[in-house]
mmCIF file of C-alpha atoms in Angstrom:
data_model
loop_
_atom_site.group_PDB
_atom_site.id
_atom_site.type_symbol
_atom_site.label_atom_id
_atom_site.label_comp_id
_atom_site.label_asym_id
_atom_site.label_seq_id
_atom_site.Cartn_x
_atom_site.Cartn_y
_atom_site.Cartn_z
ATOM 1 C CA MET A 1 8.063 -17.984 -4.697
ATOM 2 C CA ILE A 2 9.649 -15.598 -7.241
ATOM 3 C CA VAL A 3 10.774 -17.194 -10.522
ATOM 4 C CA ASP A 4 13.234 -15.253 -12.671
ATOM 5 C CA ALA A 5 11.976 -14.966 -16.236
ATOM 6 C CA ALA A 6 14.543 -15.709 -18.926
ATOM 7 C CA ARG A 7 15.692 -12.544 -20.705
ATOM 8 C CA CYS A 8 17.728 -11.808 -23.821
ATOM 9 C CA GLY A 9 21.497 -11.949 -23.275
ATOM 10 C CA TYR A 10 22.145 -8.759 -25.268
ATOM 11 C CA SER A 11 22.612 -5.870 -22.822
ATOM 12 C CA LYS A 12 20.611 -3.355 -24.893
ATOM 13 C CA CYS A 13 17.647 -5.690 -25.454
ATOM 14 C CA ARG A 14 16.881 -7.616 -22.220
ATOM 15 C CA GLN A 15 13.420 -8.629 -23.408
ATOM 16 C CA GLU A 16 11.672 -11.613 -21.833
ATOM 17 C CA LEU A 17 12.157 -14.825 -23.747
ATOM 18 C CA PRO A 18 9.319 -17.311 -24.253
ATOM 19 C CA ALA A 19 9.405 -20.342 -21.999
ATOM 20 C CA PRO A 20 10.155 -23.751 -23.513
ATOM 21 C CA GLY A 21 7.139 -25.637 -24.790
ATOM 22 C CA PHE A 22 5.516 -28.696 -23.268
ATOM 23 C CA GLN A 23 8.097 -30.897 -24.967
ATOM 24 C CA GLY A 24 10.903 -29.132 -23.108
ATOM 25 C CA GLY A 25 14.181 -28.372 -24.786
ATOM 26 C CA ARG A 26 17.058 -26.036 -24.228
ATOM 27 C CA PRO A 27 15.958 -22.509 -23.274
ATOM 28 C CA ARG A 28 16.919 -19.685 -25.580
ATOM 29 C CA SER A 29 19.574 -17.114 -24.742
ATOM 30 C CA PHE A 30 18.745 -14.437 -27.319
ATOM 31 C CA CYS A 31 15.730 -13.093 -29.190
ATOM 32 C CA ARG A 32 14.939 -14.746 -32.483
ATOM 33 C CA ASP A 33 13.009 -12.063 -34.373
ATOM 34 C CA THR A 34 14.590 -8.814 -33.122
ATOM 35 C CA ARG A 35 16.821 -7.064 -35.670
ATOM 36 C CA TRP A 36 19.294 -4.204 -35.204
ATOM 37 C CA ASP A 37 21.255 -1.991 -37.587
ATOM 38 C CA GLY A 38 22.393 -3.915 -40.625
ATOM 39 C CA GLY A 39 19.833 -6.682 -39.978
ATOM 40 C CA LYS A 40 21.931 -8.167 -37.178
ATOM 41 C CA THR A 41 20.365 -10.396 -34.539
ATOM 42 C CA CYS A 42 20.755 -10.054 -30.785
ATOM 43 C CA ALA A 43 23.245 -12.943 -30.748
ATOM 44 C CA GLN A 44 25.420 -11.218 -33.367
ATOM 45 C CA MET A 45 25.233 -7.897 -31.517
ATOM 46 C CA ALA A 46 26.166 -9.586 -28.211
ATOM 47 C CA ARG A 47 29.109 -11.348 -29.902
ATOM 48 C CA ALA A 48 30.303 -8.063 -31.420
ATOM 49 C CA GLU A 49 29.959 -6.329 -28.064
ATOM 50 C CA LYS A 50 31.971 -9.062 -26.367
ATOM 51 C CA GLU A 51 34.673 -8.890 -29.026
ATOM 52 C CA ALA A 52 34.838 -5.089 -28.709
ATOM 53 C CA LEU A 53 35.243 -5.328 -24.936
ATOM 54 C CA GLY A 54 37.895 -7.996 -25.389
ATOM 55 C CA ALA A 55 39.720 -5.857 -27.943
ATOM 56 C CA LEU A 56 39.784 -2.968 -25.480
ATOM 57 C CA GLY A 57 41.167 -5.217 -22.759
ATOM 58 C CA LEU A 58 38.053 -4.935 -20.627
ATOM 59 C CA ASP A 59 36.251 -7.760 -18.908
ATOM 60 C CA ALA A 60 32.541 -8.340 -18.819
ATOM 61 C CA GLY A 61 32.131 -6.874 -15.319
ATOM 62 C CA SER A 62 29.820 -4.080 -16.444
ATOM 63 C CA SER A 63 27.546 -6.541 -18.221
ATOM 64 C CA THR A 64 27.552 -8.751 -15.141
ATOM 65 C CA PHE A 65 26.655 -5.817 -12.919
ATOM 66 C CA ARG A 66 23.973 -4.732 -15.376
ATOM 67 C CA LEU A 67 22.495 -8.226 -15.460
ATOM 68 C CA ASP A 68 22.596 -8.425 -11.655
ATOM 69 C CA ALA A 69 20.914 -5.029 -11.438
ATOM 70 C CA GLU A 70 18.236 -6.151 -13.908
ATOM 71 C CA ARG A 71 17.618 -9.371 -11.964
ATOM 72 C CA LEU A 72 17.504 -7.440 -8.706
ATOM 73 C CA ARG A 73 15.056 -4.951 -10.231
ATOM 74 C CA ASP A 74 12.888 -7.855 -11.439
ATOM 75 C CA GLN A 75 12.953 -9.364 -7.948
ATOM 76 C CA LEU A 76 11.970 -6.003 -6.467
ATOM 77 C CA ASP A 77 9.110 -5.774 -8.959
ATOM 78 C CA GLY A 78 8.034 -9.264 -7.929
ATOM 79 C CA VAL A 79 8.180 -8.412 -4.209
ATOM 80 C CA ARG A 80 6.384 -5.078 -4.665
ATOM 81 C CA GLY A 81 3.095 -6.797 -5.593
ATOM 82 C CA PRO A 82 2.822 -8.958 -2.404
ATOM 83 C CA VAL A 83 3.902 -5.999 -0.266
ATOM 84 C CA GLU A 84 1.206 -3.800 -1.810
ATOM 85 C CA ALA A 85 -1.361 -6.602 -1.347
ATOM 86 C CA LEU A 86 -0.278 -6.993 2.287
ATOM 87 C CA THR A 87 -0.559 -3.226 2.796
ATOM 88 C CA ALA A 88 -4.055 -3.255 1.272
ATOM 89 C CA ALA A 89 -5.025 -6.174 3.546
ATOM 90 C CA LEU A 90 -3.719 -4.268 6.573
ATOM 91 C CA ASP A 91 -5.707 -1.206 5.533
ATOM 92 C CA ALA A 92 -8.830 -3.361 5.121
ATOM 93 C CA VAL A 93 -8.269 -4.944 8.545
ATOM 94 C CA SER A 94 -7.766 -1.491 10.086
ATOM 95 C CA ARG A 95 -10.952 -0.231 8.476
ATOM 96 C CA ARG A 96 -12.810 -3.351 9.659
ATOM 97 C CA LEU A 97 -11.455 -2.840 13.186
ATOM 98 C CA ASP A 98 -12.618 0.762 13.111
ATOM 99 C CA GLU A 99 -16.064 -0.344 11.927
ATOM 100 C CA VAL A 100 -16.271 -3.064 14.604
ATOM 101 C CA GLU A 101 -15.113 -0.634 17.269
ATOM 102 C CA GLU A 102 -17.624 1.997 16.129
ATOM 103 C CA ALA A 103 -20.408 -0.611 16.069
ATOM 104 C CA ALA A 104 -19.400 -1.837 19.529
ATOM 105 C CA VAL A 105 -19.316 1.704 20.913
ATOM 106 C CA ALA A 106 -22.695 2.458 19.321
ATOM 107 C CA ALA A 107 -24.168 -0.764 20.716
ATOM 108 C CA VAL A 108 -22.778 0.007 24.175
ATOM 109 C CA GLU A 109 -24.165 3.523 24.032
ATOM 110 C CA THR A 110 -27.547 2.184 22.877
ATOM 111 C CA ALA A 111 -27.543 -0.425 25.651
ATOM 112 C CA ASN A 112 -26.601 2.200 28.227
ATOM 113 C CA ALA A 113 -29.383 4.457 26.952
ATOM 114 C CA GLN A 114 -31.843 1.569 27.154
ATOM 115 C CA VAL A 115 -30.659 0.776 30.678
ATOM 116 C CA VAL A 116 -31.111 4.421 31.648
ATOM 117 C CA GLU A 117 -34.615 4.434 30.128
ATOM 118 C CA ALA A 118 -35.454 1.177 31.907
ATOM 119 C CA GLU A 119 -34.156 2.606 35.176
ATOM 120 C CA LYS A 120 -36.274 5.713 34.646
ATOM 121 C CA ALA A 121 -39.303 3.530 33.885
ATOM 122 C CA ARG A 122 -38.601 1.455 36.999
ATOM 123 C CA LEU A 123 -38.380 4.571 39.149
ATOM 124 C CA SER A 124 -41.590 5.884 37.592
ATOM 125 C CA ALA A 125 -43.294 2.530 38.221
ATOM 126 C CA GLU A 126 -42.109 2.455 41.820
ATOM 127 C CA GLU A 127 -43.305 6.026 42.316
ATOM 128 C CA ALA A 128 -46.674 5.171 40.745
ATOM 129 C CA ARG A 129 -46.863 2.062 42.922
ATOM 130 C CA GLU A 130 -46.110 4.098 46.040
ATOM 131 C CA GLN A 131 -48.746 6.656 45.046
ATOM 132 C CA ALA A 132 -51.226 3.845 44.367
ATOM 133 C CA GLU A 133 -50.435 2.273 47.728
ATOM 134 C CA LEU A 134 -50.909 5.681 49.357
ATOM 135 C CA ARG A 135 -54.252 6.128 47.601
ATOM 136 C CA THR A 136 -55.165 2.569 48.561
ATOM 137 C CA ARG A 137 -54.365 3.238 52.206
ATOM 138 C CA GLN A 138 -56.345 6.458 52.028
ATOM 139 C CA SER A 139 -59.270 4.626 50.395
ATOM 140 C CA GLN A 140 -59.066 1.875 52.984
ATOM 141 C CA ALA A 141 -59.087 4.463 55.770
ATOM 142 C CA ALA A 142 -62.068 6.199 54.143
ATOM 143 C CA ALA A 143 -63.838 2.850 53.757
ATOM 144 C CA GLU A 144 -63.132 2.018 57.376
ATOM 145 C CA ARG A 145 -64.477 5.392 58.418
ATOM 146 C CA ALA A 146 -67.564 4.886 56.224
ATOM 147 C CA ALA A 147 -68.109 1.413 57.655
ATOM 148 C CA LYS A 148 -67.700 2.768 61.149
ATOM 149 C CA GLU A 149 -70.127 5.574 60.420
ATOM 150 C CA ARG A 150 -72.556 3.086 58.870
ATOM 151 C CA THR A 151 -72.266 0.861 61.908
ATOM 152 C CA GLU A 152 -72.838 3.812 64.136
ATOM 153 C CA ALA A 153 -75.788 4.858 61.975
ATOM 154 C CA VAL A 154 -77.213 1.345 62.122
ATOM 155 C CA GLU A 155 -76.708 1.303 65.835
ATOM 156 C CA ARG A 156 -78.365 4.666 66.122
ATOM 157 C CA ALA A 157 -81.202 3.457 63.897
ATOM 158 C CA SER A 158 -81.574 0.349 66.010
ATOM 159 C CA ALA A 159 -81.585 2.429 69.155
ATOM 160 C CA ALA A 160 -84.114 4.720 67.570
ATOM 161 C CA ALA A 161 -86.249 1.755 66.562
ATOM 162 C CA ARG A 162 -86.063 0.366 70.013
ATOM 163 C CA GLN A 163 -86.928 3.738 71.371
ATOM 164 C CA ALA A 164 -89.806 3.894 68.883
ATOM 165 C CA LEU A 165 -91.037 0.502 69.984
ATOM 166 C CA ASP A 166 -90.574 1.406 73.581
ATOM 167 C CA ALA A 167 -92.218 4.744 72.992
ATOM 168 C CA THR A 168 -95.283 3.439 71.201
ATOM 169 C CA GLU A 169 -97.368 5.088 73.708
ATOM 170 C CA ALA A 170 -95.593 8.334 73.002
ATOM 171 C CA LEU A 171 -95.881 7.810 69.259
ATOM 172 C CA GLY A 172 -97.415 11.067 68.555
ATOM 173 C CA ALA A 173 -94.910 12.920 70.590
ATOM 174 C CA ALA A 174 -91.976 10.947 69.267
ATOM 175 C CA ARG A 175 -93.118 10.755 65.599
ATOM 176 C CA GLN A 176 -90.978 13.688 64.756
ATOM 177 C CA GLN A 177 -87.988 12.008 66.317
ATOM 178 C CA ALA A 178 -88.778 8.763 64.476
ATOM 179 C CA GLU A 179 -88.919 10.548 61.135
ATOM 180 C CA GLU A 180 -85.649 12.269 61.889
ATOM 181 C CA ALA A 181 -84.109 8.969 62.845
ATOM 182 C CA THR A 182 -85.462 7.405 59.644
ATOM 183 C CA ASN A 183 -84.052 10.214 57.575
ATOM 184 C CA ALA A 184 -80.768 9.927 59.390
ATOM 185 C CA ARG A 185 -80.769 6.188 58.799
ATOM 186 C CA ARG A 186 -81.489 6.667 55.093
ATOM 187 C CA ALA A 187 -78.794 9.287 54.851
ATOM 188 C CA ALA A 188 -76.404 6.971 56.651
ATOM 189 C CA GLU A 189 -77.331 4.103 54.352
ATOM 190 C CA ALA A 190 -76.857 6.324 51.272
ATOM 191 C CA GLN A 191 -73.525 7.493 52.640
ATOM 192 C CA ALA A 192 -72.567 3.887 53.307
ATOM 193 C CA ALA A 193 -73.567 2.924 49.740
ATOM 194 C CA ARG A 194 -71.509 5.773 48.330
ATOM 195 C CA GLU A 195 -68.545 4.770 50.474
ATOM 196 C CA ALA A 196 -68.961 1.171 49.317
ATOM 197 C CA GLU A 197 -68.986 2.287 45.673
ATOM 198 C CA ARG A 198 -65.946 4.445 46.362
ATOM 199 C CA ALA A 199 -64.197 1.487 47.966
ATOM 200 C CA ALA A 200 -65.073 -0.671 44.937
ATOM 201 C CA GLY A 201 -63.631 2.010 42.615
ATOM 202 C CA THR A 202 -60.553 2.149 44.790
ATOM 203 C CA ASP A 203 -60.208 -1.631 44.527
ATOM 204 C CA ARG A 204 -60.438 -1.395 40.724
ATOM 205 C CA GLN A 205 -57.811 1.342 40.706
ATOM 206 C CA LEU A 206 -55.615 -0.786 42.943
ATOM 207 C CA ARG A 207 -55.975 -3.740 40.579
ATOM 208 C CA GLU A 208 -55.166 -1.525 37.570
ATOM 209 C CA ILE A 209 -52.175 -0.086 39.407
ATOM 210 C CA ALA A 210 -51.038 -3.605 40.302
ATOM 211 C CA VAL A 211 -51.358 -4.667 36.637
ATOM 212 C CA ALA A 212 -49.410 -1.563 35.532
ATOM 213 C CA ALA A 213 -46.777 -2.259 38.175
ATOM 214 C CA GLU A 214 -46.471 -5.865 36.986
ATOM 215 C CA ARG A 215 -46.171 -4.658 33.379
ATOM 216 C CA LEU A 216 -43.494 -2.157 34.387
ATOM 217 C CA LEU A 217 -41.674 -4.855 36.332
ATOM 218 C CA ALA A 218 -41.819 -7.113 33.262
ATOM 219 C CA GLU A 219 -40.478 -4.281 31.112
ATOM 220 C CA ARG A 220 -37.745 -3.678 33.672
ATOM 221 C CA ASP A 221 -36.815 -7.376 33.626
ATOM 222 C CA ALA A 222 -36.822 -7.321 29.805
ATOM 223 C CA ALA A 223 -34.634 -4.204 29.836
ATOM 224 C CA ARG A 224 -32.261 -5.880 32.270
ATOM 225 C CA ALA A 225 -32.156 -8.991 30.083
ATOM 226 C CA GLU A 226 -31.506 -6.830 27.012
ATOM 227 C CA ARG A 227 -28.809 -4.985 28.938
ATOM 228 C CA ASP A 228 -27.201 -8.309 29.901
ATOM 229 C CA THR A 229 -27.419 -9.416 26.261
ATOM 230 C CA ALA A 230 -25.845 -6.146 25.142
ATOM 231 C CA ARG A 231 -23.098 -6.581 27.720
ATOM 232 C CA ALA A 232 -22.464 -10.126 26.488
ATOM 233 C CA ALA A 233 -22.414 -8.872 22.888
ATOM 234 C CA GLU A 234 -20.035 -6.127 23.959
ATOM 235 C CA ALA A 235 -17.795 -8.722 25.603
ATOM 236 C CA ASP A 236 -17.878 -10.784 22.391
ATOM 237 C CA ARG A 237 -17.072 -7.682 20.356
ATOM 238 C CA ARG A 238 -14.213 -6.889 22.700
ATOM 239 C CA THR A 239 -12.929 -10.435 22.272
ATOM 240 C CA ASP A 240 -13.183 -10.092 18.479
ATOM 241 C CA LEU A 241 -11.493 -6.708 18.733
ATOM 242 C CA GLU A 242 -8.620 -8.168 20.749
ATOM 243 C CA ALA A 243 -8.253 -11.009 18.234
ATOM 244 C CA ALA A 244 -8.323 -8.534 15.363
ATOM 245 C CA ARG A 245 -5.740 -6.386 17.128
ATOM 246 C CA ALA A 246 -3.528 -9.434 17.624
ATOM 247 C CA GLU A 247 -3.928 -10.279 13.942
ATOM 248 C CA LEU A 248 -3.133 -6.660 13.087
ATOM 249 C CA LEU A 249 0.049 -6.831 15.171
ATOM 250 C CA THR A 250 1.017 -10.057 13.389
ATOM 251 C CA LEU A 251 0.378 -8.471 10.004
ATOM 252 C CA GLN A 252 2.342 -5.396 11.060
ATOM 253 C CA ASP A 253 5.270 -7.638 12.036
ATOM 254 C CA LYS A 254 5.055 -9.353 8.655
ATOM 255 C CA LEU A 255 4.892 -5.978 6.955
ATOM 256 C CA ALA A 256 7.950 -4.794 8.894
ATOM 257 C CA ALA A 257 9.820 -7.952 7.877
ATOM 258 C CA ALA A 258 8.782 -7.477 4.253
ATOM 259 C CA GLN A 259 9.817 -3.833 4.385
ATOM 260 C CA ALA A 260 13.165 -4.854 5.886
ATOM 261 C CA LYS A 261 13.681 -7.347 3.066
ATOM 262 C CA THR A 262 12.669 -4.695 0.561
ATOM 263 C CA GLN A 263 15.119 -2.261 2.148
ATOM 264 C CA GLU A 264 17.873 -4.865 1.971
ATOM 265 C CA ALA A 265 17.049 -5.543 -1.665
ATOM 266 C CA GLU A 266 16.991 -1.803 -2.368
ATOM 267 C CA THR A 267 20.377 -1.416 -0.644
ATOM 268 C CA ALA A 268 21.787 -4.285 -2.702
ATOM 269 C CA ARG A 269 20.359 -2.701 -5.845
ATOM 270 C CA LEU A 270 21.947 0.647 -4.958
ATOM 271 C CA HIS A 271 25.299 -1.064 -4.339
ATOM 272 C CA ALA A 272 24.991 -2.891 -7.651
ATOM 273 C CA GLU A 273 24.107 0.323 -9.462
ATOM 274 C CA ALA A 274 27.016 2.124 -7.774
ATOM 275 C CA ALA A 275 29.389 -0.670 -8.796
ATOM 276 C CA HIS A 276 27.928 -0.600 -12.292
ATOM 277 C CA ALA A 277 28.365 3.186 -12.431
ATOM 278 C CA ALA A 278 31.971 2.845 -11.249
ATOM 279 C CA GLN A 279 32.611 0.114 -13.820
ATOM 280 C CA THR A 280 30.962 2.225 -16.519
ATOM 281 C CA GLU A 281 33.053 5.235 -15.542
ATOM 282 C CA SER A 282 36.215 3.106 -15.597
ATOM 283 C CA THR A 283 35.242 1.754 -19.009
ATOM 284 C CA ALA A 284 34.554 5.268 -20.262
ATOM 285 C CA ARG A 285 37.928 6.457 -18.980
ATOM 286 C CA ALA A 286 39.648 3.483 -20.624
ATOM 287 C CA LEU A 287 37.830 4.192 -23.886
ATOM 288 C CA ALA A 288 38.773 7.874 -23.654
ATOM 289 C CA ASP A 289 42.423 6.961 -23.004
ATOM 290 C CA ALA A 290 42.378 4.497 -25.896
ATOM 291 C CA GLU A 291 40.820 7.079 -28.204
ATOM 292 C CA HIS A 292 43.355 9.688 -27.090
ATOM 293 C CA GLN A 293 46.231 7.264 -27.644
ATOM 294 C CA LEU A 294 44.790 6.281 -31.027
ATOM 295 C CA THR A 295 44.426 9.952 -31.981
ATOM 296 C CA THR A 296 47.995 10.665 -30.865
ATOM 297 C CA THR A 297 49.289 7.633 -32.763
ATOM 298 C CA ARG A 298 47.392 8.648 -35.880
ATOM 299 C CA ALA A 299 48.714 12.199 -35.651
ATOM 300 C CA GLN A 300 52.271 10.904 -35.168
ATOM 301 C CA ALA A 301 51.824 8.500 -38.083
ATOM 302 C CA ARG A 302 50.505 11.317 -40.274
ATOM 303 C CA ALA A 303 53.472 13.482 -39.263
ATOM 304 C CA ASP A 304 55.897 10.635 -40.018
ATOM 305 C CA VAL A 305 54.219 9.991 -43.373
ATOM 306 C CA GLU A 306 54.385 13.685 -44.258
ATOM 307 C CA ALA A 307 58.062 13.786 -43.262
ATOM 308 C CA LEU A 308 58.810 10.668 -45.326
ATOM 309 C CA ARG A 309 56.818 12.096 -48.223
ATOM 310 C CA THR A 310 58.767 15.360 -48.030
ATOM 311 C CA GLU A 311 62.064 13.494 -47.791
ATOM 312 C CA LEU A 312 61.139 11.242 -50.723
ATOM 313 C CA THR A 313 60.102 14.263 -52.784
ATOM 314 C CA THR A 314 63.363 16.018 -51.997
ATOM 315 C CA ARG A 315 65.310 12.849 -52.744
ATOM 316 C CA ALA A 316 63.485 12.345 -56.037
ATOM 317 C CA GLU A 317 64.107 15.923 -57.072
ATOM 318 C CA GLU A 318 67.805 15.552 -56.214
ATOM 319 C CA LEU A 319 68.025 12.305 -58.178
ATOM 320 C CA HIS A 320 66.202 13.886 -61.089
ATOM 321 C CA ARG A 321 68.619 16.833 -61.019
ATOM 322 C CA GLN A 322 71.626 14.521 -60.850
ATOM 323 C CA ALA A 323 70.232 12.379 -63.668
ATOM 324 C CA THR A 324 69.695 15.473 -65.797
ATOM 325 C CA GLN A 325 73.224 16.644 -65.076
ATOM 326 C CA ALA A 326 74.636 13.213 -65.888
ATOM 327 C CA THR A 327 72.671 13.089 -69.109
ATOM 328 C CA THR A 328 73.973 16.504 -70.051
ATOM 329 C CA GLU A 329 77.557 15.487 -69.306
ATOM 330 C CA LEU A 330 77.085 12.223 -71.222
ATOM 331 C CA GLU A 331 75.777 14.080 -74.225
ATOM 332 C CA SER A 332 78.725 16.406 -73.968
ATOM 333 C CA LEU A 333 81.136 13.475 -73.864
ATOM 334 C CA ARG A 334 79.418 11.840 -76.793
ATOM 335 C CA THR A 335 79.721 15.054 -78.730
ATOM 336 C CA GLN A 336 83.362 15.320 -77.861
ATOM 337 C CA LEU A 337 83.984 11.706 -78.833
ATOM 338 C CA ALA A 338 82.149 12.108 -82.070
ATOM 339 C CA ALA A 339 84.206 15.176 -82.883
ATOM 340 C CA GLN A 340 87.510 13.368 -82.478
ATOM 341 C CA ASP A 341 88.966 11.839 -85.660
ATOM 342 C CA SER A 342 91.374 9.340 -84.206
ATOM 343 C CA PRO A 343 89.747 6.022 -83.457
ATOM 344 C CA THR A 344 92.365 5.342 -80.805
ATOM 345 C CA GLN A 345 90.922 8.121 -78.734
ATOM 346 C CA ARG A 346 87.407 6.618 -78.677
ATOM 347 C CA LEU A 347 86.371 5.001 -75.366
ATOM 348 C CA HIS A 348 85.213 1.450 -74.944
ATOM 349 C CA PRO A 349 81.486 0.972 -74.171
ATOM 350 C CA ASP A 350 82.381 -0.572 -70.826
ATOM 351 C CA ASP A 351 84.419 2.481 -69.990
ATOM 352 C CA LEU A 352 81.511 4.655 -70.963
ATOM 353 C CA GLN A 353 79.192 2.626 -68.709
ATOM 354 C CA THR A 354 81.654 2.910 -65.826
ATOM 355 C CA LEU A 355 81.935 6.628 -66.347
ATOM 356 C CA LEU A 356 78.150 6.978 -66.474
ATOM 357 C CA THR A 357 77.796 4.981 -63.268
ATOM 358 C CA ALA A 358 80.368 7.143 -61.549
ATOM 359 C CA LEU A 359 78.611 10.282 -62.675
ATOM 360 C CA THR A 360 75.118 9.146 -61.641
ATOM 361 C CA THR A 361 76.164 7.762 -58.255
ATOM 362 C CA THR A 362 75.798 10.265 -55.410
ATOM 363 C CA PRO A 363 77.428 9.975 -52.043
ATOM 364 C CA ARG A 364 75.130 8.959 -49.149
#
C-alpha cells in the first residue's frame, strides 16, 4: 500500500513535512523553519503567490496540476521499487531455472553415460562368460577324452596283465611285452594324472569365471538401479522445472500487470504535465498581455502627463505675461492718476479693483 507523504503547500518548496507525533494533532501544511527572500516563511510566500494569481485574474489550476503531477511522480517512485524488486525476483527465478535445468541435463547425461558403461560391462561379462563356458566345454571334452584314454589304458593294462598271467610260461619271451605294457600303463596313468590336474584347473577357472560373472551381474544390477534412481531424480527435476516454469509464468503475468499499471500512471503523468504546460503557457501569455497593457497604459499616462505639463507651463507663462501686462497698465494708470490735479478726476478704489479685474481676466 502506497501512502502519500505530506508535503509543503508552497509550490516552489514541496519538501516532505514531518508526521504528527504520537499524541496526534493537526498535520502541518507548510514548512516551519524554511525562509525565503526577506525572511518570509513558506506560508507567507504561498499566500503572496495566491494573492498575485488572484490579482491577475488567474485561478489555481496550474498549482493544482503541479500538485497532481508531484503526487503522481511520488506514486510512480513508490511503484518503481516493487517493480524493480519483482524484476530482480524474476531474474533470480530465471537463473535458478537455468541452474536446475543445467543440473538436470548434466545428471541425465551422467546417468546415460553410466548406463552405457554398465551396458558395456554387461556385454563384456556376457562375452567373458561365453568364452569361459567355451573353455569349460573344451576342458570337459579334454577331460572326457583323458578319462576315456585312461580307461582304455587301464583296460589295456588289465589285458596285458591277464596276458602276462596267462603267459607265465612264456615269461621270458613275453617279458619285453610286459615291460612295454607297464611303461604304457605308467605313461597312461601319468597322462591321466595330468588330465585330472588340468580338469581341476579348469574347474577353478570356471569357478573364478562364475564369481566374476556374478560380480558383473551385481554391478549391472547396481547400474540399472542407479539408472532408475537417476531417471526418478530426472522426473522429479522435470516436475520441479514445470512448477518453476508455472511460477515464472505467474510472475511474468504479474510483471505485465505491474508494467501496464506503470504505463497507465506514466500516461496520466504525461497528460498532467501536458495540462500543466498548457496552463503555464496560458498563464505566461496572460502575464505577457498584462505587462504589455500595463506598459501601454504607463506610456499613455506619461504622454498625458507630459501634455498636461506642457499645457500648464504654457498656461502659466501666458498668465504671467498677462499679469505683467496688467501690472504695467496699472502702474501707468496710477501714474496718470497721480499726475492729475483735480480730485474729481480720481477713481474710486472699487473702480480701480474692477478695472484691474477686467484687465487681468482673459477669455477662455
